[in-house]
């Protein structure tokens, strides 16, 4: 593949690249007198999450308000998939694009709206609310110090401060926040703050879970 699984991709064609090339070709066609279509539709599952101050502030506040109770939970030696039905990966982790961090900070799994979403690892729910670009989002602080963010949910089925086990149902997939279609944006952070993201595929692989791309 030409890249390390724990680092963002250095290069590669993303859906944004393809859209840009299509627009360039369209421009060439117009130059020779062909009529343009009325509009160019965005992909129906595009993730538009950027750095979002509202989300980061809500996450920091929730984290600060809750004590470190990681000793209540066993270290996440074994994980589970966030979905129990088939999905389609519509944006890989690390894909280059117009995000503030320069790459996609999670992995996008397209499923129908209302699909149950499960915690890949147990821990403490530090955020369960609608917040900015992430829409309805749940963030779980896990006992290994990592944070799992589940974004764009149609419905949240847990609450801030709850202690949840691995595999607990935490919500239903949706398209809230900055997205053009229903999918789960799964983000794993090594620390709470934006920019500490790691590859969800490799994180889960170390816990015996195959999240295929």
PDB file of C-alpha atoms in Angstrom:
ATOM      1  CA  UNK A   1       0.000   0.000   0.000  1.00  0.00           C
ATOM      2  CA  UNK A   2       2.996   2.298   0.487  1.00  0.00           C
ATOM      3  CA  UNK A   3       2.079   3.718   3.878  1.00  0.00           C
ATOM      4  CA  UNK A   4       2.368   2.792   7.527  1.00  0.00           C
ATOM      5  CA  UNK A   5      -0.962   1.845   9.059  1.00  0.00           C
ATOM      6  CA  UNK A   6      -0.383   4.046  12.129  1.00  0.00           C
ATOM      7  CA  UNK A   7       0.355   7.190  10.110  1.00  0.00           C
ATOM      8  CA  UNK A   8      -1.743   9.294   7.748  1.00  0.00           C
ATOM      9  CA  UNK A   9      -1.441   8.535   4.073  1.00  0.00           C
ATOM     10  CA  UNK A  10       1.200  10.612   2.312  1.00  0.00           C
ATOM     11  CA  UNK A  11      -0.595  10.480  -1.003  1.00  0.00           C
ATOM     12  CA  UNK A  12      -3.454   8.818  -2.765  1.00  0.00           C
ATOM     13  CA  UNK A  13      -6.648   9.534  -4.606  1.00  0.00           C
ATOM     14  CA  UNK A  14      -9.548  10.549  -2.417  1.00  0.00           C
ATOM     15  CA  UNK A  15     -13.141  11.193  -3.387  1.00  0.00           C
ATOM     16  CA  UNK A  16     -12.335  14.924  -3.276  1.00  0.00           C
ATOM     17  CA  UNK A  17      -9.477  14.330  -5.754  1.00  0.00           C
ATOM     18  CA  UNK A  18     -11.822  12.444  -8.063  1.00  0.00           C
ATOM     19  CA  UNK A  19     -14.409  15.208  -7.837  1.00  0.00           C
ATOM     20  CA  UNK A  20     -11.740  17.771  -8.671  1.00  0.00           C
ATOM     21  CA  UNK A  21     -10.600  15.811 -11.712  1.00  0.00           C
ATOM     22  CA  UNK A  22     -14.198  15.450 -12.865  1.00  0.00           C
ATOM     23  CA  UNK A  23     -14.694  19.196 -12.597  1.00  0.00           C
ATOM     24  CA  UNK A  24     -11.506  19.798 -14.591  1.00  0.00           C
ATOM     25  CA  UNK A  25     -12.721  17.474 -17.338  1.00  0.00           C
ATOM     26  CA  UNK A  26     -16.094  19.182 -17.257  1.00  0.00           C
ATOM     27  CA  UNK A  27     -14.375  22.523 -17.734  1.00  0.00           C
ATOM     28  CA  UNK A  28     -12.580  21.188 -20.806  1.00  0.00           C
ATOM     29  CA  UNK A  29     -15.848  19.932 -22.218  1.00  0.00           C
ATOM     30  CA  UNK A  30     -17.482  23.311 -21.731  1.00  0.00           C
ATOM     31  CA  UNK A  31     -14.610  24.969 -23.569  1.00  0.00           C
ATOM     32  CA  UNK A  32     -15.586  23.165 -26.758  1.00  0.00           C
ATOM     33  CA  UNK A  33     -19.216  24.182 -26.491  1.00  0.00           C
ATOM     34  CA  UNK A  34     -20.891  21.279 -24.647  1.00  0.00           C
ATOM     35  CA  UNK A  35     -23.706  22.211 -22.269  1.00  0.00           C
ATOM     36  CA  UNK A  36     -22.961  21.818 -18.546  1.00  0.00           C
ATOM     37  CA  UNK A  37     -25.245  19.884 -16.212  1.00  0.00           C
ATOM     38  CA  UNK A  38     -27.330  22.059 -13.902  1.00  0.00           C
ATOM     39  CA  UNK A  39     -25.415  20.980 -10.776  1.00  0.00           C
ATOM     40  CA  UNK A  40     -22.720  18.569  -9.651  1.00  0.00           C
ATOM     41  CA  UNK A  41     -23.994  16.502  -6.735  1.00  0.00           C
ATOM     42  CA  UNK A  42     -21.799  15.770  -3.744  1.00  0.00           C
ATOM     43  CA  UNK A  43     -21.307  12.115  -2.875  1.00  0.00           C
ATOM     44  CA  UNK A  44     -24.204  10.963  -0.702  1.00  0.00           C
ATOM     45  CA  UNK A  45     -21.987   9.982   2.206  1.00  0.00           C
ATOM     46  CA  UNK A  46     -19.384  12.743   2.338  1.00  0.00           C
ATOM     47  CA  UNK A  47     -17.846  13.482   5.764  1.00  0.00           C
ATOM     48  CA  UNK A  48     -17.191  17.194   6.250  1.00  0.00           C
ATOM     49  CA  UNK A  49     -15.816  17.196   9.800  1.00  0.00           C
ATOM     50  CA  UNK A  50     -13.191  19.870  10.441  1.00  0.00           C
ATOM     51  CA  UNK A  51     -11.596  21.035  13.665  1.00  0.00           C
ATOM     52  CA  UNK A  52     -14.630  22.244  15.603  1.00  0.00           C
ATOM     53  CA  UNK A  53     -14.131  24.490  18.634  1.00  0.00           C
ATOM     54  CA  UNK A  54     -17.635  23.806  19.946  1.00  0.00           C
ATOM     55  CA  UNK A  55     -17.033  20.062  20.004  1.00  0.00           C
ATOM     56  CA  UNK A  56     -13.538  20.363  21.502  1.00  0.00           C
ATOM     57  CA  UNK A  57     -14.758  22.698  24.261  1.00  0.00           C
ATOM     58  CA  UNK A  58     -17.665  20.399  25.137  1.00  0.00           C
ATOM     59  CA  UNK A  59     -15.319  17.412  25.197  1.00  0.00           C
ATOM     60  CA  UNK A  60     -12.766  19.183  27.406  1.00  0.00           C
ATOM     61  CA  UNK A  61     -15.487  20.305  29.821  1.00  0.00           C
ATOM     62  CA  UNK A  62     -17.015  16.843  30.051  1.00  0.00           C
ATOM     63  CA  UNK A  63     -13.634  15.239  30.606  1.00  0.00           C
ATOM     64  CA  UNK A  64     -12.706  17.727  33.339  1.00  0.00           C
ATOM     65  CA  UNK A  65     -15.994  17.243  35.161  1.00  0.00           C
ATOM     66  CA  UNK A  66     -15.579  13.492  35.467  1.00  0.00           C
ATOM     67  CA  UNK A  67     -13.028  11.823  37.747  1.00  0.00           C
ATOM     68  CA  UNK A  68     -10.451   9.429  36.378  1.00  0.00           C
ATOM     69  CA  UNK A  69     -12.164   6.150  37.150  1.00  0.00           C
ATOM     70  CA  UNK A  70     -10.281   3.942  34.704  1.00  0.00           C
ATOM     71  CA  UNK A  71      -9.635   1.461  37.496  1.00  0.00           C
ATOM     72  CA  UNK A  72     -13.340   0.536  37.258  1.00  0.00           C
ATOM     73  CA  UNK A  73     -12.680  -1.085  33.899  1.00  0.00           C
ATOM     74  CA  UNK A  74     -10.375  -3.787  32.663  1.00  0.00           C
ATOM     75  CA  UNK A  75      -7.792  -2.666  30.109  1.00  0.00           C
ATOM     76  CA  UNK A  76      -9.207  -3.112  26.584  1.00  0.00           C
ATOM     77  CA  UNK A  77      -7.302  -6.270  25.676  1.00  0.00           C
ATOM     78  CA  UNK A  78     -10.234  -7.352  23.512  1.00  0.00           C
ATOM     79  CA  UNK A  79     -12.443  -5.094  21.431  1.00  0.00           C
ATOM     80  CA  UNK A  80     -15.519  -5.399  19.253  1.00  0.00           C
ATOM     81  CA  UNK A  81     -16.669  -3.953  15.963  1.00  0.00           C
ATOM     82  CA  UNK A  82     -18.753  -0.765  16.196  1.00  0.00           C
ATOM     83  CA  UNK A  83     -21.320  -2.244  13.790  1.00  0.00           C
ATOM     84  CA  UNK A  84     -22.881  -5.701  13.546  1.00  0.00           C
ATOM     85  CA  UNK A  85     -24.011  -5.461   9.952  1.00  0.00           C
ATOM     86  CA  UNK A  86     -22.293  -4.909   6.641  1.00  0.00           C
ATOM     87  CA  UNK A  87     -20.886  -1.464   5.954  1.00  0.00           C
ATOM     88  CA  UNK A  88     -19.055   0.385   3.200  1.00  0.00           C
ATOM     89  CA  UNK A  89     -15.914   2.391   3.919  1.00  0.00           C
ATOM     90  CA  UNK A  90     -16.458   5.769   2.287  1.00  0.00           C
ATOM     91  CA  UNK A  91     -13.411   7.572   3.700  1.00  0.00           C
ATOM     92  CA  UNK A  92     -10.319   5.901   5.086  1.00  0.00           C
ATOM     93  CA  UNK A  93      -8.286   7.146   8.009  1.00  0.00           C
ATOM     94  CA  UNK A  94      -5.474   9.430   6.905  1.00  0.00           C
ATOM     95  CA  UNK A  95      -6.921  10.322   3.507  1.00  0.00           C
ATOM     96  CA  UNK A  96      -5.548  13.678   2.389  1.00  0.00           C
ATOM     97  CA  UNK A  97      -8.032  16.475   1.931  1.00  0.00           C
ATOM     98  CA  UNK A  98      -9.132  19.950   2.984  1.00  0.00           C
ATOM     99  CA  UNK A  99      -9.381  19.142   6.687  1.00  0.00           C
ATOM    100  CA  UNK A 100      -7.582  21.508   9.072  1.00  0.00           C
ATOM    101  CA  UNK A 101      -5.291  18.700  10.192  1.00  0.00           C
ATOM    102  CA  UNK A 102      -4.537  17.853   6.561  1.00  0.00           C
ATOM    103  CA  UNK A 103      -6.059  14.389   6.697  1.00  0.00           C
ATOM    104  CA  UNK A 104      -9.220  12.548   7.673  1.00  0.00           C
ATOM    105  CA  UNK A 105      -9.041  11.907  11.415  1.00  0.00           C
ATOM    106  CA  UNK A 106     -11.279   8.828  11.528  1.00  0.00           C
ATOM    107  CA  UNK A 107     -12.807   6.157   9.348  1.00  0.00           C
ATOM    108  CA  UNK A 108     -16.264   6.526   7.798  1.00  0.00           C
ATOM    109  CA  UNK A 109     -18.533   3.488   7.684  1.00  0.00           C
ATOM    110  CA  UNK A 110     -21.666   3.971   5.581  1.00  0.00           C
ATOM    111  CA  UNK A 111     -24.762   2.177   6.859  1.00  0.00           C
ATOM    112  CA  UNK A 112     -28.475   3.000   6.776  1.00  0.00           C
ATOM    113  CA  UNK A 113     -29.746   5.601   9.220  1.00  0.00           C
ATOM    114  CA  UNK A 114     -30.760   3.976  12.511  1.00  0.00           C
ATOM    115  CA  UNK A 115     -28.171   1.171  12.451  1.00  0.00           C
ATOM    116  CA  UNK A 116     -27.128   0.258  16.034  1.00  0.00           C
ATOM    117  CA  UNK A 117     -23.665   1.502  17.042  1.00  0.00           C
ATOM    118  CA  UNK A 118     -21.648  -0.292  19.732  1.00  0.00           C
ATOM    119  CA  UNK A 119     -18.689   0.749  21.893  1.00  0.00           C
ATOM    120  CA  UNK A 120     -15.444  -0.738  20.563  1.00  0.00           C
ATOM    121  CA  UNK A 121     -14.104  -0.575  24.111  1.00  0.00           C
ATOM    122  CA  UNK A 122     -15.592   0.042  27.551  1.00  0.00           C
ATOM    123  CA  UNK A 123     -14.984   3.106  29.672  1.00  0.00           C
ATOM    124  CA  UNK A 124     -16.565   6.359  30.797  1.00  0.00           C
ATOM    125  CA  UNK A 125     -18.824   8.435  28.571  1.00  0.00           C
ATOM    126  CA  UNK A 126     -17.400  11.962  28.736  1.00  0.00           C
ATOM    127  CA  UNK A 127     -19.612  13.457  26.036  1.00  0.00           C
ATOM    128  CA  UNK A 128     -23.058  12.456  24.781  1.00  0.00           C
ATOM    129  CA  UNK A 129     -24.587  15.461  23.057  1.00  0.00           C
ATOM    130  CA  UNK A 130     -24.967  17.330  19.797  1.00  0.00           C
ATOM    131  CA  UNK A 131     -21.797  19.330  19.234  1.00  0.00           C
ATOM    132  CA  UNK A 132     -20.811  21.192  16.108  1.00  0.00           C
ATOM    133  CA  UNK A 133     -19.531  19.387  13.026  1.00  0.00           C
ATOM    134  CA  UNK A 134     -19.646  16.027  14.769  1.00  0.00           C
ATOM    135  CA  UNK A 135     -23.417  16.278  15.189  1.00  0.00           C
ATOM    136  CA  UNK A 136     -24.859  13.922  17.779  1.00  0.00           C
ATOM    137  CA  UNK A 137     -21.692  12.408  19.189  1.00  0.00           C
ATOM    138  CA  UNK A 138     -20.618  10.064  21.957  1.00  0.00           C
ATOM    139  CA  UNK A 139     -17.047  10.054  23.265  1.00  0.00           C
ATOM    140  CA  UNK A 140     -15.820   7.274  25.539  1.00  0.00           C
ATOM    141  CA  UNK A 141     -12.650   7.594  27.630  1.00  0.00           C
ATOM    142  CA  UNK A 142     -11.121   4.144  27.802  1.00  0.00           C
ATOM    143  CA  UNK A 143      -8.870   2.851  30.599  1.00  0.00           C
ATOM    144  CA  UNK A 144      -5.811   2.761  28.318  1.00  0.00           C
ATOM    145  CA  UNK A 145      -6.054   6.555  28.012  1.00  0.00           C
ATOM    146  CA  UNK A 146      -7.496   6.513  24.494  1.00  0.00           C
ATOM    147  CA  UNK A 147     -10.749   8.188  23.497  1.00  0.00           C
ATOM    148  CA  UNK A 148     -13.253   6.731  21.029  1.00  0.00           C
ATOM    149  CA  UNK A 149     -15.459   9.260  19.210  1.00  0.00           C
ATOM    150  CA  UNK A 150     -18.662   8.125  17.485  1.00  0.00           C
ATOM    151  CA  UNK A 151     -20.060  10.949  15.349  1.00  0.00           C
ATOM    152  CA  UNK A 152     -23.064  11.839  13.160  1.00  0.00           C
ATOM    153  CA  UNK A 153     -25.439   9.708  15.259  1.00  0.00           C
ATOM    154  CA  UNK A 154     -29.142   9.910  14.590  1.00  0.00           C
ATOM    155  CA  UNK A 155     -29.877   9.014  18.217  1.00  0.00           C
ATOM    156  CA  UNK A 156     -27.768   8.828  21.381  1.00  0.00           C
ATOM    157  CA  UNK A 157     -28.533   5.916  23.709  1.00  0.00           C
ATOM    158  CA  UNK A 158     -26.233   6.647  26.622  1.00  0.00           C
ATOM    159  CA  UNK A 159     -25.485   9.614  28.856  1.00  0.00           C
ATOM    160  CA  UNK A 160     -22.533  11.629  30.080  1.00  0.00           C
ATOM    161  CA  UNK A 161     -20.875  10.023  33.111  1.00  0.00           C
ATOM    162  CA  UNK A 162     -22.124   6.519  32.363  1.00  0.00           C
ATOM    163  CA  UNK A 163     -19.727   3.636  32.760  1.00  0.00           C
ATOM    164  CA  UNK A 164     -20.229   1.272  29.839  1.00  0.00           C
ATOM    165  CA  UNK A 165     -18.795  -2.151  28.994  1.00  0.00           C
ATOM    166  CA  UNK A 166     -17.226  -3.129  25.699  1.00  0.00           C
ATOM    167  CA  UNK A 167     -19.973  -3.792  23.182  1.00  0.00           C
ATOM    168  CA  UNK A 168     -22.586  -1.570  24.826  1.00  0.00           C
ATOM    169  CA  UNK A 169     -25.027   0.041  22.405  1.00  0.00           C
ATOM    170  CA  UNK A 170     -24.305   3.749  22.536  1.00  0.00           C
ATOM    171  CA  UNK A 171     -26.440   5.092  19.692  1.00  0.00           C
ATOM    172  CA  UNK A 172     -27.847   4.757  16.191  1.00  0.00           C
ATOM    173  CA  UNK A 173     -26.100   5.856  13.007  1.00  0.00           C
ATOM    174  CA  UNK A 174     -27.277   8.983  11.210  1.00  0.00           C
ATOM    175  CA  UNK A 175     -26.182  12.078   9.323  1.00  0.00           C
ATOM    176  CA  UNK A 176     -26.223  14.846  11.940  1.00  0.00           C
ATOM    177  CA  UNK A 177     -23.513  17.493  11.854  1.00  0.00           C
ATOM    178  CA  UNK A 178     -21.441  18.210   8.742  1.00  0.00           C
ATOM    179  CA  UNK A 179     -22.129  15.286   6.447  1.00  0.00           C
ATOM    180  CA  UNK A 180     -24.103  14.679   3.280  1.00  0.00           C
ATOM    181  CA  UNK A 181     -25.358  11.197   4.114  1.00  0.00           C
ATOM    182  CA  UNK A 182     -25.747   8.601   6.884  1.00  0.00           C
ATOM    183  CA  UNK A 183     -22.591   6.960   8.179  1.00  0.00           C
ATOM    184  CA  UNK A 184     -20.611   6.377  11.357  1.00  0.00           C
ATOM    185  CA  UNK A 185     -17.458   8.463  11.761  1.00  0.00           C
ATOM    186  CA  UNK A 186     -15.275   6.467  14.170  1.00  0.00           C
ATOM    187  CA  UNK A 187     -12.285   8.326  15.560  1.00  0.00           C
ATOM    188  CA  UNK A 188      -9.694   7.016  18.029  1.00  0.00           C
ATOM    189  CA  UNK A 189      -7.551   9.571  19.870  1.00  0.00           C
ATOM    190  CA  UNK A 190      -4.433   8.762  21.883  1.00  0.00           C
ATOM    191  CA  UNK A 191      -5.293  11.772  24.054  1.00  0.00           C
ATOM    192  CA  UNK A 192      -8.392  13.904  24.355  1.00  0.00           C
ATOM    193  CA  UNK A 193      -7.361  16.747  22.088  1.00  0.00           C
ATOM    194  CA  UNK A 194      -7.722  17.204  18.353  1.00  0.00           C
ATOM    195  CA  UNK A 195      -4.629  16.090  16.459  1.00  0.00           C
ATOM    196  CA  UNK A 196      -3.908  13.040  18.625  1.00  0.00           C
ATOM    197  CA  UNK A 197      -5.863  10.744  16.316  1.00  0.00           C
ATOM    198  CA  UNK A 198      -4.524   7.288  15.425  1.00  0.00           C
ATOM    199  CA  UNK A 199      -5.642   4.691  12.907  1.00  0.00           C
ATOM    200  CA  UNK A 200      -8.826   2.944  14.157  1.00  0.00           C
ATOM    201  CA  UNK A 201      -8.028  -0.087  11.989  1.00  0.00           C
ATOM    202  CA  UNK A 202      -4.663  -0.752  13.653  1.00  0.00           C
ATOM    203  CA  UNK A 203      -5.996   0.126  17.118  1.00  0.00           C
ATOM    204  CA  UNK A 204      -8.743  -2.479  16.809  1.00  0.00           C
ATOM    205  CA  UNK A 205      -6.429  -5.005  15.147  1.00  0.00           C
ATOM    206  CA  UNK A 206      -4.271  -4.987  18.281  1.00  0.00           C
ATOM    207  CA  UNK A 207      -7.420  -5.999  20.163  1.00  0.00           C
ATOM    208  CA  UNK A 208      -8.314  -8.869  17.896  1.00  0.00           C
ATOM    209  CA  UNK A 209     -10.841  -6.999  15.757  1.00  0.00           C
ATOM    210  CA  UNK A 210     -10.715  -6.812  11.967  1.00  0.00           C
ATOM    211  CA  UNK A 211     -12.208  -3.561  10.725  1.00  0.00           C
ATOM    212  CA  UNK A 212     -11.808  -4.103   7.007  1.00  0.00           C
ATOM    213  CA  UNK A 213     -11.167  -1.240   4.606  1.00  0.00           C
TER     214      UNK A 213
END
